[in-house]
Every structure is written in C-alpha cells, then in structure tokens.
Amino acid sequence: MATQEVPLNETLAHLKTESETLKSKLEEERAKLHDVELHQVAEKVEGLGQFVMKTRRTLKGHGNKVLCMDWCKDKRRIVSSSQDGKVIVWDAFTTNKEHAVTMPCTWVMACAYAPSGCAVACGGLDNKCSVYPLSLDKNENLAAKKKSVAMHTNYLSACSFTNSDMQILTSSGDGTCALWDVESGQLLQSFHGHAADVLCLDLAPSETGNTFVSGGCDKKANVWDMRSGQCIQSFETHESDINSVRYYPSGDAFASGSDDATCRLYDLRADREVAIYSKDSIIFGVSSVDFSLSGRLLFGGYNDYTINVWDVLKGTRVSILFGHENRVSTLRVSPDGTAFCTGSWDHTLRIWA
Amino acid sequence: MCDELLHKSTPEFHRKENRKKMSGSSSLVAMKKVVQQLRFEASINRVKVSQAAADLQQFCIQNALQDPLLTGVSSSTNPFRPQKVCSFL
C-alpha cells in the first residue's frame, strides 16, 4: 500500500483508456472512407465462366502428412516437407524425386526454395530454420552441408528467402518474426507485436518495397517494415487463427485464410478489410491461400479436403475442387501462373491446372 | 476434432499452451508500447475504398490475359495440361 503504487495504477488505467480511445478513433477513421463495397465496384466487370481445373500430377512419396510446399523459380521444381521429418525436392513435370533429406525432428512445418534454386530452407518443431544447399550429385548426403540459420524459442511455422539467397524471414510459435543473415546466422531484425503464435508470413512483391505481412493465433494480420522492425498496419477482423496470408500481385492488398472458415481481403491503402469470401456451407478452416497471376482468382485450401476458388472482385465462389483425401494443408500458385500445387494430410501433393 | 490434434507433439498443442501464457500482460511498459503503436497506426494516410477497389479491379483487368489459370491456356502452351510428358524444343 505504498503511496508509489497509486500513481502507477492511475497511469496504467490512463493508458488503457487512451488505448481504447485510439482504437475507436482508428475504427472511425477507417469507417469514414468506407464509401462502397468491392463487389459493388465490380458489378460492371464481366463474370467468370466455368472453370475446368483438374489434378494433372500427383506426387507420391511422403510417408506422412504434407505440411508445406514451395515452388522453385524455374516453375517446375517443388520442395515439400512432412510430419515424418522428410523434405523432398520434386520435378513437378515428371513427378520424379530429385533430392530427399531427413530432418532430425518431426513436423517440418515450413519449407522454402531459395531464389537461385540452389538451396532449400526448412524447419519445424526443432525451433530452427536450416538451409540445405542442393547438390547436383544425387548421391551426396545433403544433411552433411546443412547450415543452421534461425533459432526461435518455439516451433518454426513459416520461412521465406527474401529476394536473394542471403536472407531468410521466419515466423514462430514464440510470437515473433525474424530476419536472418544466412551466411553468419546473425539475427538482423526481429518483429514483435503478435500476442500469440505467428503462423504465416508473406513478403511484399519486390516492386512494392521492404514490407511483409504476418498472421497469427491472435487473429491479427500485421504488416511490417523490414528495415525498422516496426509494425506499420494491423488488421483484426478474423474470428479465429489466421493460417495463411498472401499478397495480392500488385502489392496493394493481401488475402488471409483462417480457422473461422473465411478468407478475407485487406486493402493496404484503404487500411481495411474490403471483402470476405465465405459461404454458410463452408464450416471448416482455411489452411492456405494464394492468388492467380492477375489477382482475379483466390484459391483456398480447406480442412474439409476441398479447394474453393473465389472471384476476388465479385466475392463469389467460382469453383470447388475435390481430390485430396484429407485436409489440404498448403497451396501455392506456380511462378508463371500456369498451375497451382496443393499438399495434404493424405501424404500427397497435387498439381492442378 | 480428433484427439491426435491435442497430442503434445503437435503444433496445435503448442498453440494452445502459448495462448495461455501470453494473455493478460498488462504491465506499464507493455501498455505504453500498445498506445505508441496505436498512435502510429491512427496517423497513417488512407484512401477511400472506392478508389482502392477501382485500382484492384484495374490491375485484374490489365493482367487478365496474362493469367493462364484465368484464361484457361490450351494444352499446347501449358506444360502441365497434357497427360504425357512434353518434348521441349
């Protein structure tokens, strides 16, 4: 009951009030500019016809749930990682496996291809992100050249090289994101702001500058300045964990997929959510989202084993794709937009076009 | 939800544990940071949704023809569509 405690409590209460006031002001400012809905603006745009998209390749070889995948810039190679600790590099055209590495941990939740195509990064329950240079010699043991880059204090949920092989961005169950120098393993910048596990991240298209977006179990999607570590914008409209975030190809918006069974589109210049992609009949969470090259289509992989294809402008579903026999856990459109790949808890990956 | 998802080795278990730990941090330092961050976010410049939406739409339209999944590129140009392996010249 020291007299010093009273001012401290007052200040805390003061700050809480100020934070509530600021939050309301933020909502007010955003609402002032909410003069129309995206789908209303898009009324005059021609509707999309029927889509014929089928599984064109099935990649079999993982012994357990596929958790993550990424395309190589050469538009044909793919890296995937699985619950059983295996990381495989495939040629998606021929379905041949080119490399395989066994990680020392299970649940390899994140994997990424280096921009040069010469290395892959991966990690998961080991709390690390490791880089494996890919050898041209198929007999060489990849694990021998492994380089430990990132160290978090909880599981690694996502990783991505920046626009070179030299830096990696990671997100973790420890609630932070971090930027690392691959060569030295040095932490270059850390990003604090999420109140719970960060589950996903995506880098802005290189033309739009040094920012990235992350999504977490705190239902927030945060946009960060990579150089300063500052959170520039924050969006909290989802009703549950955000499992996936992906930039719109122009860099002016991003989509998110959540356990609340919806995908949403947030415009960065309007600083608000501008579309929700949902249906009463869709009740299972979205694990992964990605856009087609023009940004007109949004593909979502769901926990009910399906892929829903959405018309981004009109907000309607244009197609539903079946094929996987368990949850779709990961989904990426190829670099040239000719196909997209999905990975599933049914142990397979599928290429759709 | 199957029990497998709550097993200690799964990320779902870690997620729930982390949520318990992280809620309720109301220290003075933390609150100051929250207020600072909110002040920053409140101060950014915004455009009207009508303008932002028009720009998103414009981008879609301008790039529509270069979007193979949208236009449904024929088998001869999409390397994935033919069932057999293509021969590239």
GROMACS .gro file of C-alpha atoms in nm:
model
  442
    1MET     CA    1   0.000   0.000   0.000
    2ALA     CA    2   0.295   0.235  -0.055
    3THR     CA    3   0.197   0.572  -0.196
    4GLN     CA    4   0.409   0.494  -0.500
    5GLU     CA    5   0.163   0.230  -0.617
    6VAL     CA    6  -0.126   0.471  -0.658
    7PRO     CA    7   0.027   0.683  -0.936
    8LEU     CA    8   0.139   0.365  -1.112
    9ASN     CA    9  -0.214   0.226  -1.120
   10GLU     CA   10  -0.352   0.558  -1.234
   11THR     CA   11  -0.106   0.568  -1.520
   12LEU     CA   12  -0.197   0.216  -1.623
   13ALA     CA   13  -0.567   0.297  -1.616
   14HIS     CA   14  -0.490   0.616  -1.805
   15LEU     CA   15  -0.308   0.426  -2.074
   16LYS     CA   16  -0.584   0.171  -2.102
   17THR     CA   17  -0.837   0.447  -2.156
   18GLU     CA   18  -0.615   0.613  -2.411
   19SER     CA   19  -0.570   0.284  -2.595
   20GLU     CA   20  -0.948   0.232  -2.607
   21THR     CA   21  -0.993   0.588  -2.735
   22LEU     CA   22  -0.729   0.538  -3.003
   23LYS     CA   23  -0.885   0.210  -3.113
   24SER     CA   24  -1.222   0.380  -3.155
   25LYS     CA   25  -1.061   0.665  -3.343
   26LEU     CA   26  -0.890   0.415  -3.574
   27GLU     CA   27  -1.224   0.248  -3.647
   28GLU     CA   28  -1.386   0.587  -3.704
   29GLU     CA   29  -1.117   0.698  -3.950
   30ARG     CA   30  -1.140   0.371  -4.138
   31ALA     CA   31  -1.520   0.387  -4.147
   32LYS     CA   32  -1.521   0.740  -4.291
   33LEU     CA   33  -1.357   0.612  -4.608
   34HIS     CA   34  -1.578   0.306  -4.638
   35ASP     CA   35  -1.795   0.452  -4.911
   36VAL     CA   36  -1.856   0.139  -5.111
   37GLU     CA   37  -1.802  -0.239  -5.117
   38LEU     CA   38  -1.552  -0.402  -5.352
   39HIS     CA   39  -1.817  -0.624  -5.510
   40GLN     CA   40  -2.031  -0.317  -5.582
   41VAL     CA   41  -1.745  -0.152  -5.767
   42ALA     CA   42  -1.700  -0.480  -5.955
   43GLU     CA   43  -2.064  -0.510  -6.066
   44LYS     CA   44  -1.984  -0.396  -6.416
   45VAL     CA   45  -1.698  -0.639  -6.460
   46GLU     CA   46  -1.771  -0.943  -6.673
   47GLY     CA   47  -1.848  -1.254  -6.473
   48LEU     CA   48  -1.620  -1.554  -6.493
   49GLY     CA   49  -1.725  -1.860  -6.687
   50GLN     CA   50  -1.698  -2.221  -6.584
   51PHE     CA   51  -1.357  -2.340  -6.482
   52VAL     CA   52  -1.214  -2.676  -6.571
   53MET     CA   53  -0.931  -2.740  -6.331
   54LYS     CA   54  -0.816  -3.089  -6.262
   55THR     CA   55  -0.537  -3.273  -6.094
   56ARG     CA   56  -0.267  -3.304  -6.359
   57ARG     CA   57   0.003  -3.464  -6.146
   58THR     CA   58   0.005  -3.645  -5.815
   59LEU     CA   59   0.331  -3.651  -5.622
   60LYS     CA   60   0.354  -3.958  -5.402
   61GLY     CA   61   0.642  -4.036  -5.173
   62HIS     CA   62   0.589  -3.875  -4.836
   63GLY     CA   63   0.518  -4.121  -4.559
   64ASN     CA   64   0.303  -3.886  -4.359
   65LYS     CA   65   0.109  -3.557  -4.369
   66VAL     CA   66   0.246  -3.299  -4.611
   67LEU     CA   67   0.267  -2.972  -4.420
   68CYS     CA   68   0.428  -2.723  -4.655
   69MET     CA   69   0.550  -2.674  -5.010
   70ASP     CA   70   0.716  -2.409  -5.223
   71TRP     CA   71   0.790  -2.364  -5.594
   72CYS     CA   72   1.131  -2.306  -5.741
   73LYS     CA   73   1.162  -2.001  -5.968
   74ASP     CA   74   1.222  -2.242  -6.259
   75LYS     CA   75   0.844  -2.312  -6.244
   76ARG     CA   76   0.888  -2.686  -6.240
   77ARG     CA   77   1.066  -2.787  -5.921
   78ILE     CA   78   0.893  -2.809  -5.588
   79VAL     CA   79   1.013  -2.861  -5.232
   80SER     CA   80   0.776  -3.018  -4.978
   81SER     CA   81   0.802  -3.110  -4.612
   82SER     CA   82   0.616  -3.355  -4.397
   83GLN     CA   83   0.523  -3.463  -4.046
   84ASP     CA   84   0.764  -3.754  -4.068
   85GLY     CA   85   1.062  -3.521  -4.096
   86LYS     CA   86   1.123  -3.567  -4.468
   87VAL     CA   87   1.192  -3.283  -4.706
   88ILE     CA   88   1.168  -3.377  -5.075
   89VAL     CA   89   1.254  -3.186  -5.390
   90TRP     CA   90   1.044  -3.291  -5.692
   91ASP     CA   91   1.038  -3.223  -6.061
   92ALA     CA   92   0.667  -3.148  -6.097
   93PHE     CA   93   0.665  -3.211  -6.474
   94THR     CA   94   0.792  -3.568  -6.446
   95THR     CA   95   0.691  -3.633  -6.078
   96ASN     CA   96   1.046  -3.759  -6.014
   97LYS     CA   97   1.207  -3.702  -5.676
   98GLU     CA   98   1.537  -3.523  -5.716
   99HIS     CA   99   1.652  -3.489  -5.356
  100ALA     CA  100   1.541  -3.609  -5.016
  101VAL     CA  101   1.657  -3.506  -4.672
  102THR     CA  102   1.553  -3.641  -4.335
  103MET     CA  103   1.533  -3.372  -4.070
  104PRO     CA  104   1.620  -3.459  -3.710
  105CYS     CA  105   1.270  -3.351  -3.599
  106THR     CA  106   0.914  -3.439  -3.688
  107TRP     CA  107   0.656  -3.184  -3.804
  108VAL     CA  108   0.859  -2.991  -4.057
  109MET     CA  109   0.602  -2.716  -4.086
  110ALA     CA  110   0.794  -2.481  -4.308
  111CYS     CA  111   0.999  -2.510  -4.621
  112ALA     CA  112   1.109  -2.267  -4.890
  113TYR     CA  113   1.307  -2.269  -5.213
  114ALA     CA  114   1.596  -2.026  -5.248
  115PRO     CA  115   1.560  -1.775  -5.535
  116SER     CA  116   1.868  -1.921  -5.707
  117GLY     CA  117   1.716  -2.269  -5.699
  118CYS     CA  118   2.036  -2.393  -5.537
  119ALA     CA  119   1.916  -2.441  -5.181
  120VAL     CA  120   1.611  -2.507  -4.968
  121ALA     CA  121   1.527  -2.395  -4.615
  122CYS     CA  122   1.312  -2.584  -4.368
  123GLY     CA  123   1.225  -2.621  -4.001
  124GLY     CA  124   0.951  -2.702  -3.754
  125LEU     CA  125   0.942  -2.849  -3.406
  126ASP     CA  126   1.319  -2.815  -3.382
  127ASN     CA  127   1.258  -2.437  -3.342
  128LYS     CA  128   1.515  -2.372  -3.611
  129CYS     CA  129   1.535  -2.287  -3.978
  130SER     CA  130   1.812  -2.473  -4.159
  131VAL     CA  131   1.940  -2.425  -4.512
  132TYR     CA  132   2.047  -2.718  -4.729
  133PRO     CA  133   2.246  -2.643  -5.045
  134LEU     CA  134   2.119  -2.871  -5.323
  135SER     CA  135   2.390  -3.079  -5.474
  136LEU     CA  136   2.400  -3.179  -5.839
  137ASP     CA  137   2.542  -3.509  -5.725
  138LYS     CA  138   2.239  -3.718  -5.635
  139ASN     CA  139   2.446  -3.947  -5.417
  140GLU     CA  140   2.579  -3.672  -5.198
  141ASN     CA  141   2.438  -3.661  -4.847
  142LEU     CA  142   2.260  -3.326  -4.826
  143ALA     CA  143   2.243  -3.338  -4.448
  144ALA     CA  144   2.621  -3.305  -4.430
  145LYS     CA  145   2.615  -2.950  -4.571
  146LYS     CA  146   2.325  -2.835  -4.354
  147LYS     CA  147   2.351  -2.483  -4.214
  148SER     CA  148   2.152  -2.379  -3.907
  149VAL     CA  149   2.034  -2.023  -3.961
  150ALA     CA  150   1.743  -1.926  -3.739
  151MET     CA  151   1.684  -2.002  -3.372
  152HIS     CA  152   1.348  -1.939  -3.215
  153THR     CA  153   1.221  -2.037  -2.873
  154ASN     CA  154   0.925  -2.225  -3.013
  155TYR     CA  155   0.828  -2.405  -3.334
  156LEU     CA  156   0.905  -2.257  -3.674
  157SER     CA  157   0.576  -2.202  -3.856
  158ALA     CA  158   0.692  -2.041  -4.182
  159CYS     CA  159   1.004  -1.930  -4.363
  160SER     CA  160   1.084  -1.743  -4.681
  161PHE     CA  161   1.400  -1.624  -4.852
  162THR     CA  162   1.392  -1.254  -4.931
  163ASN     CA  163   1.484  -1.162  -5.287
  164SER     CA  164   1.825  -1.328  -5.254
  165ASP     CA  165   1.971  -1.646  -5.108
  166MET     CA  166   2.136  -1.434  -4.839
  167GLN     CA  167   1.848  -1.356  -4.607
  168ILE     CA  168   1.561  -1.555  -4.459
  169LEU     CA  169   1.248  -1.434  -4.288
  170THR     CA  170   1.091  -1.664  -4.029
  171SER     CA  171   0.780  -1.678  -3.813
  172SER     CA  172   0.739  -1.880  -3.498
  173GLY     CA  173   0.516  -2.016  -3.228
  174ASP     CA  174   0.715  -1.790  -2.995
  175GLY     CA  175   0.507  -1.498  -3.123
  176THR     CA  176   0.780  -1.327  -3.323
  177CYS     CA  177   0.907  -1.299  -3.678
  178ALA     CA  178   1.274  -1.254  -3.754
  179LEU     CA  179   1.510  -1.169  -4.038
  180TRP     CA  180   1.837  -1.361  -4.055
  181ASP     CA  181   2.163  -1.349  -4.247
  182VAL     CA  182   2.209  -1.696  -4.397
  183GLU     CA  183   2.588  -1.694  -4.411
  184SER     CA  184   2.654  -1.592  -4.050
  185GLY     CA  185   2.326  -1.698  -3.888
  186GLN     CA  186   2.306  -1.349  -3.740
  187LEU     CA  187   1.972  -1.202  -3.638
  188LEU     CA  188   1.928  -0.885  -3.845
  189GLN     CA  189   1.588  -0.772  -3.721
  190SER     CA  190   1.312  -0.907  -3.501
  191PHE     CA  191   0.945  -0.825  -3.521
  192HIS     CA  192   0.741  -0.812  -3.201
  193GLY     CA  193   0.373  -0.735  -3.181
  194HIS     CA  194   0.172  -1.053  -3.212
  195ALA     CA  195   0.018  -1.166  -2.885
  196ALA     CA  196   0.033  -1.535  -2.970
  197ASP     CA  197   0.189  -1.781  -3.218
  198VAL     CA  198   0.264  -1.638  -3.560
  199LEU     CA  199   0.153  -1.894  -3.817
  200CYS     CA  200   0.232  -1.748  -4.156
  201LEU     CA  201   0.407  -1.474  -4.345
  202ASP     CA  202   0.443  -1.340  -4.698
  203LEU     CA  203   0.686  -1.091  -4.847
  204ALA     CA  204   0.556  -0.800  -5.050
  205PRO     CA  205   0.626  -0.821  -5.425
  206SER     CA  206   0.971  -0.669  -5.475
  207GLU     CA  207   0.838  -0.362  -5.656
  208THR     CA  208   0.644  -0.252  -5.351
  209GLY     CA  209   0.936  -0.224  -5.115
  210ASN     CA  210   1.057  -0.381  -4.798
  211THR     CA  211   0.748  -0.497  -4.617
  212PHE     CA  212   0.590  -0.828  -4.526
  213VAL     CA  213   0.265  -0.943  -4.372
  214SER     CA  214   0.221  -1.200  -4.094
  215GLY     CA  215  -0.083  -1.374  -3.947
  216GLY     CA  216  -0.125  -1.533  -3.608
  217CYS     CA  217  -0.327  -1.708  -3.342
  218ASP     CA  218  -0.416  -1.366  -3.201
  219LYS     CA  219  -0.645  -1.325  -3.508
  220LYS     CA  220  -0.432  -1.036  -3.626
  221ALA     CA  221  -0.263  -0.976  -3.958
  222ASN     CA  222   0.029  -0.734  -3.922
  223VAL     CA  223   0.221  -0.551  -4.192
  224TRP     CA  224   0.586  -0.482  -4.103
  225ASP     CA  225   0.867  -0.257  -4.220
  226MET     CA  226   1.158  -0.497  -4.266
  227ARG     CA  227   1.427  -0.242  -4.201
  228SER     CA  228   1.294  -0.078  -3.884
  229GLY     CA  229   1.107  -0.373  -3.736
  230GLN     CA  230   0.803  -0.150  -3.692
  231CYS     CA  231   0.451  -0.278  -3.736
  232ILE     CA  232   0.300  -0.036  -3.989
  233GLN     CA  233  -0.056  -0.162  -4.008
  234SER     CA  234  -0.262  -0.415  -3.818
  235PHE     CA  235  -0.591  -0.582  -3.905
  236GLU     CA  236  -0.812  -0.771  -3.664
  237THR     CA  237  -1.138  -0.885  -3.821
  238HIS     CA  238  -1.097  -1.262  -3.833
  239GLU     CA  239  -1.270  -1.461  -3.562
  240SER     CA  240  -1.000  -1.722  -3.521
  241ASP     CA  241  -0.638  -1.814  -3.602
  242ILE     CA  242  -0.504  -1.682  -3.931
  243ASN     CA  243  -0.331  -1.976  -4.101
  244SER     CA  244  -0.222  -1.815  -4.423
  245VAL     CA  245  -0.153  -1.469  -4.567
  246ARG     CA  246  -0.067  -1.383  -4.926
  247TYR     CA  247  -0.009  -1.052  -5.103
  248TYR     CA  248  -0.226  -0.951  -5.396
  249PRO     CA  249   0.007  -0.938  -5.702
  250SER     CA  250   0.008  -0.556  -5.716
  251GLY     CA  251   0.124  -0.540  -5.354
  252ASP     CA  252  -0.163  -0.307  -5.257
  253ALA     CA  253  -0.363  -0.571  -5.072
  254PHE     CA  254  -0.334  -0.912  -4.915
  255ALA     CA  255  -0.561  -1.211  -4.855
  256SER     CA  256  -0.584  -1.423  -4.544
  257GLY     CA  257  -0.728  -1.765  -4.463
  258SER     CA  258  -0.847  -1.856  -4.115
  259ASP     CA  259  -0.986  -2.125  -3.889
  260ASP     CA  260  -1.307  -1.918  -3.891
  261ALA     CA  261  -1.372  -2.073  -4.237
  262THR     CA  262  -1.337  -1.743  -4.422
  263CYS     CA  263  -1.083  -1.584  -4.650
  264ARG     CA  264  -1.062  -1.206  -4.638
  265LEU     CA  265  -0.906  -0.933  -4.850
  266TYR     CA  266  -0.743  -0.632  -4.683
  267ASP     CA  267  -0.652  -0.325  -4.886
  268LEU     CA  268  -0.338  -0.156  -4.755
  269ARG     CA  269  -0.412   0.191  -4.891
  270ALA     CA  270  -0.769   0.196  -4.760
  271ASP     CA  271  -0.635   0.035  -4.443
  272ARG     CA  272  -0.930  -0.200  -4.402
  273GLU     CA  273  -1.091  -0.529  -4.488
  274VAL     CA  274  -1.262  -0.492  -4.826
  275ALA     CA  275  -1.401  -0.840  -4.891
  276ILE     CA  276  -1.496  -1.163  -4.714
  277TYR     CA  277  -1.504  -1.491  -4.904
  278SER     CA  278  -1.738  -1.724  -4.723
  279LYS     CA  279  -2.048  -1.941  -4.754
  280ASP     CA  280  -2.281  -2.086  -4.493
  281SER     CA  281  -2.198  -2.430  -4.627
  282ILE     CA  282  -1.825  -2.383  -4.565
  283ILE     CA  283  -1.760  -2.452  -4.199
  284PHE     CA  284  -1.406  -2.587  -4.196
  285GLY     CA  285  -1.094  -2.375  -4.158
  286VAL     CA  286  -0.883  -2.246  -4.444
  287SER     CA  287  -0.524  -2.360  -4.420
  288SER     CA  288  -0.371  -2.187  -4.718
  289VAL     CA  289  -0.448  -1.921  -4.981
  290ASP     CA  290  -0.289  -1.788  -5.299
  291PHE     CA  291  -0.383  -1.566  -5.594
  292SER     CA  292  -0.372  -1.635  -5.964
  293LEU     CA  293  -0.131  -1.408  -6.158
  294SER     CA  294  -0.381  -1.129  -6.227
  295GLY     CA  295  -0.524  -1.140  -5.876
  296ARG     CA  296  -0.870  -1.218  -6.009
  297LEU     CA  297  -0.884  -1.567  -5.860
  298LEU     CA  298  -0.817  -1.663  -5.499
  299PHE     CA  299  -0.752  -2.029  -5.427
  300GLY     CA  300  -0.816  -2.158  -5.076
  301GLY     CA  301  -0.719  -2.497  -4.937
  302TYR     CA  302  -0.956  -2.613  -4.665
  303ASN     CA  303  -0.964  -2.859  -4.377
  304ASP     CA  304  -1.265  -3.030  -4.534
  305TYR     CA  305  -1.029  -3.165  -4.805
  306THR     CA  306  -1.151  -2.926  -5.078
  307ILE     CA  307  -1.016  -2.628  -5.268
  308ASN     CA  308  -1.253  -2.336  -5.318
  309VAL     CA  309  -1.182  -2.092  -5.599
  310TRP     CA  310  -1.313  -1.738  -5.544
  311ASP     CA  311  -1.374  -1.443  -5.776
  312VAL     CA  312  -1.175  -1.184  -5.583
  313LEU     CA  313  -1.367  -0.884  -5.722
  314LYS     CA  314  -1.721  -1.014  -5.704
  315GLY     CA  315  -1.679  -1.213  -5.384
  316THR     CA  316  -1.843  -1.526  -5.523
  317ARG     CA  317  -1.715  -1.881  -5.542
  318VAL     CA  318  -1.647  -1.990  -5.898
  319SER     CA  319  -1.538  -2.346  -5.841
  320ILE     CA  320  -1.489  -2.619  -5.584
  321LEU     CA  321  -1.224  -2.882  -5.643
  322PHE     CA  322  -1.217  -3.231  -5.498
  323GLY     CA  323  -0.942  -3.487  -5.495
  324HIS     CA  324  -0.750  -3.488  -5.172
  325GLU     CA  325  -0.845  -3.748  -4.915
  326ASN     CA  326  -0.759  -3.541  -4.612
  327ARG     CA  327  -0.700  -3.178  -4.515
  328VAL     CA  328  -0.535  -2.952  -4.767
  329SER     CA  329  -0.251  -2.805  -4.563
  330THR     CA  330  -0.060  -2.595  -4.816
  331LEU     CA  331  -0.129  -2.430  -5.153
  332ARG     CA  332   0.088  -2.224  -5.390
  333VAL     CA  333   0.042  -2.099  -5.744
  334SER     CA  334   0.342  -2.161  -5.970
  335PRO     CA  335   0.570  -1.864  -6.050
  336ASP     CA  336   0.438  -1.833  -6.407
  337GLY     CA  337   0.078  -1.892  -6.301
  338THR     CA  338   0.022  -2.198  -6.519
  339ALA     CA  339  -0.074  -2.425  -6.229
  340PHE     CA  340  -0.106  -2.445  -5.855
  341CYS     CA  341   0.015  -2.712  -5.617
  342THR     CA  342  -0.153  -2.839  -5.303
  343GLY     CA  343  -0.015  -3.054  -5.024
  344SER     CA  344  -0.234  -3.259  -4.796
  345TRP     CA  345  -0.253  -3.467  -4.483
  346ASP     CA  346  -0.329  -3.755  -4.724
  347HIS     CA  347   0.052  -3.767  -4.782
  348THR     CA  348   0.034  -3.645  -5.141
  349LEU     CA  349   0.084  -3.328  -5.339
  350ARG     CA  350  -0.128  -3.247  -5.641
  351ILE     CA  351  -0.066  -3.012  -5.932
  352TRP     CA  352  -0.382  -2.853  -6.069
  353ALA     CA  353  -0.430  -2.673  -6.399
  354MET     CA  354  -1.167  -3.272  -3.364
  355CYS     CA  355  -0.969  -3.591  -3.320
  356ASP     CA  356  -0.755  -3.649  -3.012
  357GLU     CA  357  -0.446  -3.668  -3.226
  358LEU     CA  358  -0.456  -3.292  -3.262
  359LEU     CA  359  -0.409  -3.236  -2.890
  360HIS     CA  360  -0.113  -3.464  -2.853
  361LYS     CA  361   0.194  -3.294  -2.712
  362SER     CA  362   0.392  -3.340  -3.030
  363THR     CA  363   0.152  -3.146  -3.247
  364PRO     CA  364   0.168  -2.772  -3.313
  365GLU     CA  365  -0.197  -2.737  -3.209
  366PHE     CA  366  -0.096  -2.831  -2.855
  367HIS     CA  367   0.184  -2.574  -2.859
  368ARG     CA  368  -0.059  -2.312  -2.991
  369LYS     CA  369  -0.299  -2.361  -2.701
  370GLU     CA  370  -0.018  -2.358  -2.445
  371ASN     CA  371   0.123  -2.038  -2.588
  372ARG     CA  372  -0.213  -1.869  -2.580
  373LYS     CA  373  -0.243  -1.936  -2.208
  374LYS     CA  374   0.098  -1.790  -2.142
  375MET     CA  375   0.059  -1.478  -2.350
  376SER     CA  376  -0.279  -1.344  -2.249
  377GLY     CA  377  -0.303  -1.086  -1.971
  378SER     CA  378   0.022  -0.889  -1.999
  379SER     CA  379  -0.085  -0.555  -1.861
  380SER     CA  380   0.243  -0.412  -1.735
  381LEU     CA  381   0.305  -0.042  -1.774
  382VAL     CA  382   0.580  -0.089  -2.030
  383ALA     CA  383   0.362  -0.314  -2.243
  384MET     CA  384   0.070  -0.069  -2.231
  385LYS     CA  385   0.292   0.222  -2.327
  386LYS     CA  386   0.403   0.027  -2.632
  387VAL     CA  387   0.043  -0.051  -2.723
  388VAL     CA  388  -0.055   0.315  -2.702
  389GLN     CA  389   0.252   0.421  -2.903
  390GLN     CA  390   0.169   0.168  -3.171
  391LEU     CA  391  -0.196   0.277  -3.187
  392ARG     CA  392  -0.095   0.641  -3.219
  393PHE     CA  393   0.129   0.547  -3.510
  394GLU     CA  394  -0.142   0.340  -3.683
  395ALA     CA  395  -0.404   0.612  -3.636
  396SER     CA  396  -0.182   0.865  -3.811
  397ILE     CA  397  -0.134   0.696  -4.150
  398ASN     CA  398  -0.285   0.830  -4.470
  399ARG     CA  399  -0.578   0.636  -4.614
  400VAL     CA  400  -0.766   0.639  -4.942
  401LYS     CA  401  -1.137   0.579  -4.994
  402VAL     CA  402  -1.246   0.223  -5.054
  403SER     CA  403  -1.397   0.330  -5.388
  404GLN     CA  404  -1.052   0.441  -5.506
  405ALA     CA  405  -0.871   0.138  -5.366
  406ALA     CA  406  -1.130  -0.101  -5.511
  407ALA     CA  407  -1.111   0.065  -5.852
  408ASP     CA  408  -0.733   0.017  -5.852
  409LEU     CA  409  -0.758  -0.350  -5.754
  410GLN     CA  410  -1.009  -0.404  -6.031
  411GLN     CA  411  -0.794  -0.217  -6.282
  412PHE     CA  412  -0.497  -0.440  -6.201
  413CYS     CA  413  -0.706  -0.755  -6.255
  414ILE     CA  414  -0.835  -0.635  -6.589
  415GLN     CA  415  -0.496  -0.519  -6.714
  416ASN     CA  416  -0.337  -0.854  -6.632
  417ALA     CA  417  -0.625  -1.086  -6.715
  418LEU     CA  418  -0.490  -1.202  -7.049
  419GLN     CA  419  -0.154  -1.292  -6.894
  420ASP     CA  420  -0.319  -1.513  -6.631
  421PRO     CA  421  -0.311  -1.875  -6.754
  422LEU     CA  422  -0.535  -2.013  -6.479
  423LEU     CA  423  -0.792  -1.745  -6.554
  424THR     CA  424  -0.795  -1.772  -6.930
  425GLY     CA  425  -0.755  -2.148  -6.936
  426VAL     CA  426  -0.450  -2.177  -7.152
  427SER     CA  427  -0.470  -2.460  -7.403
  428SER     CA  428  -0.276  -2.783  -7.368
  429SER     CA  429  -0.019  -2.688  -7.624
  430THR     CA  430   0.111  -2.399  -7.412
  431ASN     CA  431   0.053  -2.523  -7.057
  432PRO     CA  432   0.326  -2.770  -6.962
  433PHE     CA  433   0.106  -2.934  -6.703
  434ARG     CA  434  -0.203  -2.994  -6.908
  435PRO     CA  435  -0.103  -3.275  -7.140
  436GLN     CA  436  -0.100  -3.609  -6.961
  437LYS     CA  437   0.212  -3.724  -7.139
  438VAL     CA  438   0.549  -3.558  -7.095
  439CYS     CA  439   0.603  -3.280  -7.349
  440SER     CA  440   0.915  -3.251  -7.554
  441PHE     CA  441   1.055  -2.901  -7.544
  442LEU     CA  442   1.239  -2.770  -7.844
   0.00000   0.00000   0.00000
